[in-house]
mmCIF file of C-alpha atoms in Angstrom:
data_model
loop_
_atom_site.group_PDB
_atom_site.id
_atom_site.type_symbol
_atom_site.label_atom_id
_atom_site.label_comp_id
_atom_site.label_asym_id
_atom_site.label_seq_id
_atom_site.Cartn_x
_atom_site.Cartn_y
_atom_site.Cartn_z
ATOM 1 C CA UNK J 122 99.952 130.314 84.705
ATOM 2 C CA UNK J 123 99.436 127.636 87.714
ATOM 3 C CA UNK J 124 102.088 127.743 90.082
ATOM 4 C CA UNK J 125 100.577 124.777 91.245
ATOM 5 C CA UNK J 126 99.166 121.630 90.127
ATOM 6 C CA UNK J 127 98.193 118.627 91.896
ATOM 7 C CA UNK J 128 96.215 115.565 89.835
ATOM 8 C CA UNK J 129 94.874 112.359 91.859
ATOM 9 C CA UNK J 130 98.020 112.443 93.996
ATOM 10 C CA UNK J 131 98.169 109.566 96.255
ATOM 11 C CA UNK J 132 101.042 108.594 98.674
ATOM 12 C CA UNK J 133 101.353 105.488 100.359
ATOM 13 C CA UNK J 134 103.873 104.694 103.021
ATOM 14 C CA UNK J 135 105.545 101.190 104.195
ATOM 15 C CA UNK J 136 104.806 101.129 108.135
ATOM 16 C CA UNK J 137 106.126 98.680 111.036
ATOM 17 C CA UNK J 138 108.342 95.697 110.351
ATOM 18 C CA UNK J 139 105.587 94.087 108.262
ATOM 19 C CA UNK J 140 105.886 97.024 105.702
ATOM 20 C CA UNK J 141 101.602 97.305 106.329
ATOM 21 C CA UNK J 142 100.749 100.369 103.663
ATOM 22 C CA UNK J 143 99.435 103.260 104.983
ATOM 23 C CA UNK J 144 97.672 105.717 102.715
ATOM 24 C CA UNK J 145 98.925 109.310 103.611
ATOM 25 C CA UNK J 146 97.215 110.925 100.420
ATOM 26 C CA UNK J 147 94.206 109.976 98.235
ATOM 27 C CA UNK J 148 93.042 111.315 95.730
ATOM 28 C CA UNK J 149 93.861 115.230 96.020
ATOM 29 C CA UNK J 150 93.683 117.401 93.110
ATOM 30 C CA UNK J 151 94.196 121.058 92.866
ATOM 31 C CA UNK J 152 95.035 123.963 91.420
ATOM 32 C CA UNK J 153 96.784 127.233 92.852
ATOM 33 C CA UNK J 154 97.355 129.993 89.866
ATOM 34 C CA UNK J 155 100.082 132.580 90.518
ATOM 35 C CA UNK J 156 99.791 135.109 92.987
ATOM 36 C CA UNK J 157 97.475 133.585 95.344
ATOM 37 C CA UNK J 158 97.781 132.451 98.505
ATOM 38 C CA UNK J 159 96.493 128.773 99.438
ATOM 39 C CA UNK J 160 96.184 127.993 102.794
ATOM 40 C CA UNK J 161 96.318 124.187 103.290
ATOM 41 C CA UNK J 162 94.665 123.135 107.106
ATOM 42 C CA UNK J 163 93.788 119.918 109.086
ATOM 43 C CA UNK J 164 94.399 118.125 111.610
ATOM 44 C CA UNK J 165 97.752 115.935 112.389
ATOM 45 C CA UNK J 166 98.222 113.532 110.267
ATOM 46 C CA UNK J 167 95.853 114.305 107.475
ATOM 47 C CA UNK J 168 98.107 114.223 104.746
ATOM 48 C CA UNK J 169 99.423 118.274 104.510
ATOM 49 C CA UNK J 170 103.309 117.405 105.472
ATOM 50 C CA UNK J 171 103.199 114.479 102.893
ATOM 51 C CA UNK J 172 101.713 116.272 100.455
ATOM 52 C CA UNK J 173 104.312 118.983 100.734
ATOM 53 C CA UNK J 174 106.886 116.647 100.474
ATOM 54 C CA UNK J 175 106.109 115.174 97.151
ATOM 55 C CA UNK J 176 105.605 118.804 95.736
ATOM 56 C CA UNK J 177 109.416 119.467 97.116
ATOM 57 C CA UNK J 178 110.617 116.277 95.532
ATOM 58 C CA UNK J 179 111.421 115.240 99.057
ATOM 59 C CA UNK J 180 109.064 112.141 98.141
ATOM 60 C CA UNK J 181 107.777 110.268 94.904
ATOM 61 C CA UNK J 182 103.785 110.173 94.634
ATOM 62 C CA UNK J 183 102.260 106.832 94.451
ATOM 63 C CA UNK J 184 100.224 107.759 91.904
ATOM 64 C CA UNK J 185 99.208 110.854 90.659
ATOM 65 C CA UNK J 186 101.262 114.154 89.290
ATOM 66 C CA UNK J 187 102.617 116.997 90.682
ATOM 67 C CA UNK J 188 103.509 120.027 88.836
ATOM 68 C CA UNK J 189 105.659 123.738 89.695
ATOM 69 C CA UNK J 190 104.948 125.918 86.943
ATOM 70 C CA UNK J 191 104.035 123.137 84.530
ATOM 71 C CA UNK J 192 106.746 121.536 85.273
ATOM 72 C CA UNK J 193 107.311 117.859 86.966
ATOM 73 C CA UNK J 194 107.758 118.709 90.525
ATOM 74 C CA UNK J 195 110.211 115.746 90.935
ATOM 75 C CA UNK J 196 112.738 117.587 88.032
ATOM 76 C CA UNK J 197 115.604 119.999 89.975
ATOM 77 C CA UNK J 198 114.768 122.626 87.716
ATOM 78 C CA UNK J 199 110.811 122.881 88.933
ATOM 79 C CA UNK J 200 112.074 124.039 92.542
ATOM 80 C CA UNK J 201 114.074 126.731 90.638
ATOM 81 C CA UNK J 202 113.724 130.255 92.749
ATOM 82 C CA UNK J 203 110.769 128.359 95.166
ATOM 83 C CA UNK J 204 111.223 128.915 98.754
ATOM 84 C CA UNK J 205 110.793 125.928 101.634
ATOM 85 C CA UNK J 206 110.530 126.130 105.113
ATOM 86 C CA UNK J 207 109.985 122.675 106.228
ATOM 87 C CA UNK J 208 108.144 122.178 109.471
ATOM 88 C CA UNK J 209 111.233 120.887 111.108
ATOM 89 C CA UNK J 210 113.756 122.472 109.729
ATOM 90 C CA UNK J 211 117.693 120.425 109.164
ATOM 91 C CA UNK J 212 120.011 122.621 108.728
ATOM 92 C CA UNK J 213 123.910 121.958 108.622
ATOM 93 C CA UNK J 214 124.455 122.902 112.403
ATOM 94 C CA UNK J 215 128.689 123.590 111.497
ATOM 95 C CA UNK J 216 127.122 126.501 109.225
ATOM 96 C CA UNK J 217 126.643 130.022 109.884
ATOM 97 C CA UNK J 218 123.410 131.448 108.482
ATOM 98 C CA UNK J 219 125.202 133.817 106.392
ATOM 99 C CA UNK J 220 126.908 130.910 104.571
ATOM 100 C CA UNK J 221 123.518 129.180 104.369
ATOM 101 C CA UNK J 222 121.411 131.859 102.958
ATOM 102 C CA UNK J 223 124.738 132.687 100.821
ATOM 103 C CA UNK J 224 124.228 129.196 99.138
ATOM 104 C CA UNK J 225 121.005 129.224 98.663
ATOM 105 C CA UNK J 226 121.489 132.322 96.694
ATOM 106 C CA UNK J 227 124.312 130.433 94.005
ATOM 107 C CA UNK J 228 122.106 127.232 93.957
ATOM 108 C CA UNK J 229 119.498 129.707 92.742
ATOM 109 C CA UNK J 230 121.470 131.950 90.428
ATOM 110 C CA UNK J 231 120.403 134.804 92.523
ATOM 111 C CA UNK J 232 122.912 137.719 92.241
ATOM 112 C CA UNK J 233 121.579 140.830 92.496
ATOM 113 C CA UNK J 234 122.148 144.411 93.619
ATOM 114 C CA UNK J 235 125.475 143.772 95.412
ATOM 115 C CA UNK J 236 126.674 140.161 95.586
ATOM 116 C CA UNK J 237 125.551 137.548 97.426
ATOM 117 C CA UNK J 238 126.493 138.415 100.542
ATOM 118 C CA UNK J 239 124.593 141.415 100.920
ATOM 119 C CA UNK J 240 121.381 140.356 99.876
ATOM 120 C CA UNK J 241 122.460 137.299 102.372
ATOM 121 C CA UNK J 242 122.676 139.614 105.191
ATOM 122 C CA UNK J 243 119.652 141.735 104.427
ATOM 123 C CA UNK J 244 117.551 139.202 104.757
ATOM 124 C CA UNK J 245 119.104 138.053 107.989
ATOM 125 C CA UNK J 246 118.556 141.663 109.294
ATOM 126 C CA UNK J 247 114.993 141.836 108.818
ATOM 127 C CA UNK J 248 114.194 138.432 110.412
ATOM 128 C CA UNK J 249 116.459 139.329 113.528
ATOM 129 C CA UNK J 250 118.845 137.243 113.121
ATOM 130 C CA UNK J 251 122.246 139.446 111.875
ATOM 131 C CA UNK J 252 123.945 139.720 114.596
ATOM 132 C CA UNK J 253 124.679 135.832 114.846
ATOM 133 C CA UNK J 254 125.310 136.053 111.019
ATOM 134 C CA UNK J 255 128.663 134.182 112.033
ATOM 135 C CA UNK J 256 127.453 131.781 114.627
ATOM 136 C CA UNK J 257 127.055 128.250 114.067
ATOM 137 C CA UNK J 258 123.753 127.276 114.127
ATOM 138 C CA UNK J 259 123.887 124.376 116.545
ATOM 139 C CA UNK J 260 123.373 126.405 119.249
ATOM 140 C CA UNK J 261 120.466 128.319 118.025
ATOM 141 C CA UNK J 262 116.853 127.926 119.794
ATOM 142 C CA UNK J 263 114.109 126.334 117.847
ATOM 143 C CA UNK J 264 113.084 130.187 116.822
ATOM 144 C CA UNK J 265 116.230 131.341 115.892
ATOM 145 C CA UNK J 266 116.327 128.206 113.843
ATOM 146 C CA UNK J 267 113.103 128.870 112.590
ATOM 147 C CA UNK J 268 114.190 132.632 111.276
ATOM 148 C CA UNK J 269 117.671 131.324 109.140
ATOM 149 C CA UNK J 270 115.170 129.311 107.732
ATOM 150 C CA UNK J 271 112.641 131.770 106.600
ATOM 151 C CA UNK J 272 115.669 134.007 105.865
ATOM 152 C CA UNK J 273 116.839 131.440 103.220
ATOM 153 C CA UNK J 274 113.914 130.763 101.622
ATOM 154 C CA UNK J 275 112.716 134.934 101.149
ATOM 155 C CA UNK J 276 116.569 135.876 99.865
ATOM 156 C CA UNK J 277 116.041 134.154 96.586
ATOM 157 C CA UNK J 278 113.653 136.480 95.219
ATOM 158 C CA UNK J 279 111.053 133.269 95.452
ATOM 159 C CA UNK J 280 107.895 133.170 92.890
ATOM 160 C CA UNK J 281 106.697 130.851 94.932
ATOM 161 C CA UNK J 282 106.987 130.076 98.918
ATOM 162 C CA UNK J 283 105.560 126.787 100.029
ATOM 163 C CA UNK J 284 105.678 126.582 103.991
ATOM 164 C CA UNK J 285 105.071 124.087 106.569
ATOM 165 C CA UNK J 286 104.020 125.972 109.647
ATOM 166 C CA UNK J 287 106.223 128.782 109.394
ATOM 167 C CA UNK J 288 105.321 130.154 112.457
ATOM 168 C CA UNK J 289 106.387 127.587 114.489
ATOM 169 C CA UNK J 290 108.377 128.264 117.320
ATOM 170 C CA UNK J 291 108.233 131.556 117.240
ATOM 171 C CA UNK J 292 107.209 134.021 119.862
ATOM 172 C CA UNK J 293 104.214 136.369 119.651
ATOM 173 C CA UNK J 294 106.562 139.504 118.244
ATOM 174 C CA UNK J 295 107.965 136.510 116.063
ATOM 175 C CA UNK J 296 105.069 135.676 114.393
ATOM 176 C CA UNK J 297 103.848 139.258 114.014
ATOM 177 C CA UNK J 298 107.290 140.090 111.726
ATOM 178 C CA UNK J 299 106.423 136.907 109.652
ATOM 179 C CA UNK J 300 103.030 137.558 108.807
ATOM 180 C CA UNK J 301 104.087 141.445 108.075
ATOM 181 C CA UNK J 302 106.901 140.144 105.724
ATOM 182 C CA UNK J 303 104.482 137.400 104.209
ATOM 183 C CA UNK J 304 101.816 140.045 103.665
ATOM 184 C CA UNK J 305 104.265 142.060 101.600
ATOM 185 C CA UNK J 306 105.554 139.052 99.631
ATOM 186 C CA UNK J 307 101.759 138.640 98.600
ATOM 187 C CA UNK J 308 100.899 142.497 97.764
ATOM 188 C CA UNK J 309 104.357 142.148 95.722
ATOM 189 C CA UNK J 310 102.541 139.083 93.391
ATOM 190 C CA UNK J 311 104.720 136.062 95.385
ATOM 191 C CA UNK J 312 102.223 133.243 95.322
ATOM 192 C CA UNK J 313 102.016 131.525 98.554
ATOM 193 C CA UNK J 314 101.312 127.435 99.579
ATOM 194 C CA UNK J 315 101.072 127.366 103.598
ATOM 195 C CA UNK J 316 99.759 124.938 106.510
ATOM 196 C CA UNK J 317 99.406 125.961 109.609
ATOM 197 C CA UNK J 318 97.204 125.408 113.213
ATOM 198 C CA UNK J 319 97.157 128.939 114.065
ATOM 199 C CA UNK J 320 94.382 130.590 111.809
ATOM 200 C CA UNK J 321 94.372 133.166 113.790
ATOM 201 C CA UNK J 322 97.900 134.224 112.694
ATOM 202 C CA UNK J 323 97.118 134.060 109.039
ATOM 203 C CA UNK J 324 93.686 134.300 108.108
ATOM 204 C CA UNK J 325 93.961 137.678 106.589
ATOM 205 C CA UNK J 326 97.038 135.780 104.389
ATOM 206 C CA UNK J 327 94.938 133.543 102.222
ATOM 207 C CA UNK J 328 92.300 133.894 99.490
ATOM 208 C CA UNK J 329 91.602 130.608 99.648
ATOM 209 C CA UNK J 330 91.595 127.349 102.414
ATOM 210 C CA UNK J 331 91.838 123.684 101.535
ATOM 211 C CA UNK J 332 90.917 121.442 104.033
ATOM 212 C CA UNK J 333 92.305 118.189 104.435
ATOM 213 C CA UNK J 334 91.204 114.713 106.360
ATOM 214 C CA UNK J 335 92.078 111.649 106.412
ATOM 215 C CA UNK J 336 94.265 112.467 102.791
ATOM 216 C CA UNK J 337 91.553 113.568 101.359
ATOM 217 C CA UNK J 338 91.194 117.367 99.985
ATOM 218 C CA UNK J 339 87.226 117.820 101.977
ATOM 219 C CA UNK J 340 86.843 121.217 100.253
ATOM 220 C CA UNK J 341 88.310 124.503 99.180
ATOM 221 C CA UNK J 342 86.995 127.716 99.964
ATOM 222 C CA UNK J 343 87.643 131.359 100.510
ATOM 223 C CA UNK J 344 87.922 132.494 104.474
ATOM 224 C CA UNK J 345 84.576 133.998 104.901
ATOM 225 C CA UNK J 346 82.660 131.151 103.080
ATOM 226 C CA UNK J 347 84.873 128.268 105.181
ATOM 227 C CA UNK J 348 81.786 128.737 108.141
ATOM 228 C CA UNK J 349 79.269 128.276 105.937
ATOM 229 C CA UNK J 350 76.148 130.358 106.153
ATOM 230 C CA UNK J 351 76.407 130.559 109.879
ATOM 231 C CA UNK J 352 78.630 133.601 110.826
ATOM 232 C CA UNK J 353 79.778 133.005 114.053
ATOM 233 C CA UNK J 354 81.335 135.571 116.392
ATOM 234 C CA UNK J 355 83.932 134.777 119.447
ATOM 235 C CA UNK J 356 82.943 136.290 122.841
ATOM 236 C CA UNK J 357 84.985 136.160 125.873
ATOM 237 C CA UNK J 358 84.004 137.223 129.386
ATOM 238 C CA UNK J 359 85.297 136.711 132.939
ATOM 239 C CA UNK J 360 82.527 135.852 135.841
ATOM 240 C CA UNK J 361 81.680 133.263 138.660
ATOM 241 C CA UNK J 362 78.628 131.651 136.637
ATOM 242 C CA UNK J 363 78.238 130.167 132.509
ATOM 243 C CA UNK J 364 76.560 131.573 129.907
ATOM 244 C CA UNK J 365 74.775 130.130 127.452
ATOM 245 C CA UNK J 366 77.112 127.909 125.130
ATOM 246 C CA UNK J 367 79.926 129.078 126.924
ATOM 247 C CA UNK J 368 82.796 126.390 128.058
ATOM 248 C CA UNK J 369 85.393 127.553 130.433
ATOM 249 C CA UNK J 370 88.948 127.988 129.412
ATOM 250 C CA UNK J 371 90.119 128.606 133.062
ATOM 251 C CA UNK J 372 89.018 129.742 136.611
ATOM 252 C CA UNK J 373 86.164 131.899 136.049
ATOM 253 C CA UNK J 374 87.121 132.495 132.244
ATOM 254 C CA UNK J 375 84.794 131.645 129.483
ATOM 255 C CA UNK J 376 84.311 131.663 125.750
ATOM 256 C CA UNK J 377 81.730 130.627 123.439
ATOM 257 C CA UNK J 378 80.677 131.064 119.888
ATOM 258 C CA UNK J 379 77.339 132.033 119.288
ATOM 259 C CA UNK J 380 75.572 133.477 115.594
ATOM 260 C CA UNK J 381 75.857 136.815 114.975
ATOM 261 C CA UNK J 382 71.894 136.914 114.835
ATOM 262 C CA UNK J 383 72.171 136.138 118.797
ATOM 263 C CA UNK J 384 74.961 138.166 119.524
ATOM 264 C CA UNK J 385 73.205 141.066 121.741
ATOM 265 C CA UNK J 386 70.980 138.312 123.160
ATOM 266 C CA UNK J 387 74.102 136.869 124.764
ATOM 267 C CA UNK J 388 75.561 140.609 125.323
ATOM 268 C CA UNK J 389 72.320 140.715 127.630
ATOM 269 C CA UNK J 390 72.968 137.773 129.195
ATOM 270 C CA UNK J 391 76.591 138.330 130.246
ATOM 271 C CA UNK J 392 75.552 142.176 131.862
ATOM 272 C CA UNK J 393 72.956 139.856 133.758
ATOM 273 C CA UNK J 394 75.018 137.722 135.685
ATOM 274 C CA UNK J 395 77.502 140.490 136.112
ATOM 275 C CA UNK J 396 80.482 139.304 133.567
ATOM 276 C CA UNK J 397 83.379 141.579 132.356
ATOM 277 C CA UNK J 398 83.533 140.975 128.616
ATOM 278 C CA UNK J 399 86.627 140.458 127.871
ATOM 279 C CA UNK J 400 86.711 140.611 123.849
ATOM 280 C CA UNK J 401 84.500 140.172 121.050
ATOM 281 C CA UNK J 402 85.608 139.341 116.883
ATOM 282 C CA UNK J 403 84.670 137.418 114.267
ATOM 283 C CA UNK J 404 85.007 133.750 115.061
ATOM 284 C CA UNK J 405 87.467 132.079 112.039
ATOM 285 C CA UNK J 406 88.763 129.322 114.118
ATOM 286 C CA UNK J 407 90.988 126.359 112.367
ATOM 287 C CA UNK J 408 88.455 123.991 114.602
ATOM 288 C CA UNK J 409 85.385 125.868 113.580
ATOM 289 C CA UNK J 410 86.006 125.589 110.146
ATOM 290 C CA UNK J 411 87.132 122.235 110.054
ATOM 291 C CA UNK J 412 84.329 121.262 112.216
ATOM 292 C CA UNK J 413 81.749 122.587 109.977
ATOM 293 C CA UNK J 414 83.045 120.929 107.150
ATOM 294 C CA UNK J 415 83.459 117.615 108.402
ATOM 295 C CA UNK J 416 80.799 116.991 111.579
ATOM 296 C CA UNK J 417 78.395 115.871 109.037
ATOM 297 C CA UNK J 418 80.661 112.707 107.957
ATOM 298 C CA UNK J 419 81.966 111.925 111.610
ATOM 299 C CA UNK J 420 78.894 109.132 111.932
ATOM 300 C CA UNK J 421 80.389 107.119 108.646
ATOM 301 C CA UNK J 422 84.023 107.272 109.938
ATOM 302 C CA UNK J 423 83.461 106.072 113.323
ATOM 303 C CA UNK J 424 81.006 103.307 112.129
#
């Protein structure tokens, strides 16, 4: 079965006093069967959030359909046991996240293994976040927000988790933890719909990318074919002088990505002028990708 189904959706927002449209979303179509994860990248503004949105039922699609499990994604019942984190998350700031993630589990019909308030809290324990179980969450950090929220949407058992940069916010150990408890929703069969900026953090998350621009769905691909036939590798080095290709990212730091074909030519170069490599991995940038994909069309847009 699809989890996910997306036809011609197009969203168009009223903008500015004189209500001037702006097209958010054109045209997108596609598919995302269960247990896969579908990692959904571009650049601000390019249509991901607004998508996501209509999916939720959070907004009505121009034209177009959207469909959970076959079923209208504007219908309640489609978002049964389907986990959100939006981007920015709202939550009630007079509630504790025990009584949050304790709702979330009645509005779902989740009752398992122990009442609601246990599986509430042992989902709170593994994102860090138990010991403030009883604290109001209007004075919790943007992190600590960011944690209730993933809390809520893993403690209903989800068969699907759409996210909208779940990692923001978070600190380095942070983001670790979510990717580890993301990687074992996915080996468990959880099907997974994510944006995010930070590839890095992900990559080995998704079998396939989508890349957006401009609201329209540019292509969809699995990781290793999103740079094309040019495999590109990362290399990192600290010395007084550049390499070739290399920009610097600060005082005497520098980075380029060169083909793998070249790779020991540059290796070469960098024991020349007397560098200390600093690191050296396969390059699967956000901005390489996307890059790749769209360079070729950059002449028509700017015309």
């Amino acid at each position: 079965m699809l989890a996910i189904q997306i036809e011609n959706l197009e969203k168009i927002y009223a903008e500015g006093v004189m209500r001037r449209p702006v097209k958010a979303v054109s045209g997108v179509s596609m598919e995302v069967p269960e247990g896969e994860a579908f990692g959904f990248v571009g650049p601000n503004g390019a249509g991901k959030s607004s998508t996501i949105r209509v999916l939720m039922g959070l907004a009505r699609a121009t034209r177009g359909s959207c469909k959970l499990f076959g079923i209208d994604a504007a219908l309640p019942e489609a978002r049964i046991r389907v986990g959100y984190v939006p981007e920015n998350p709202c939550l009630y700031d007079y509630l504790t996240p025990l009584e949050i993630v304790s709702m979330s589990l009645r509005l779902h019909k989740c009752r398992e293994g122990g009442g609601t308030r246990r599986q509430a809290m042992a989902w709170l324990e593994r994102l860090g976040v138990a010991d403030v179980a009883s604290a109001p969450v209007r004075s919790f950090s943007k992190g600590m927000t960011q944690r209730v929220t993933l809390a809520n949407a893993m403690a209903v058992n989800p068969r699907l988790l759409v996210l909208d940069e779940p990692l923001s916010g978070l600190d380095p150990i942070g983001r670790r933890e979510v990717v580890d408890i993301l990687a074992d929703y996915k080996r468990g069969g959880g099907t997974l719909f994510f944006t995010s900026h930070v590839l890095h953090d992900v990559e080995r998350l998704a079998d396939r990318f989508g890349l957006i621009h401009k609201g329209e769905l540019r292509s969809v691909r699995s990781p290793a074919e999103l740079l094309g036939s040019e495999d590109l590798v990362m290399v990192r080095s600290s010395g007084s002088a550049a390499f070739r290709g290399a920009r610097e990212e600060s005082a005497g730091n520098w980075v380029a990505e060169v083909p793998r074909s070249e790779l020991w030519v540059v290796l070469d170069q960098l024991r020349m002028l007397n560098h200390q490599l600093r690191e050296v991995k396969p390059s699967l940038s956000l901005e390489a990708a996307f890059m790749h994909v769209v360079a070729d069309e950059a002449p028509r847009e700017d015309s």
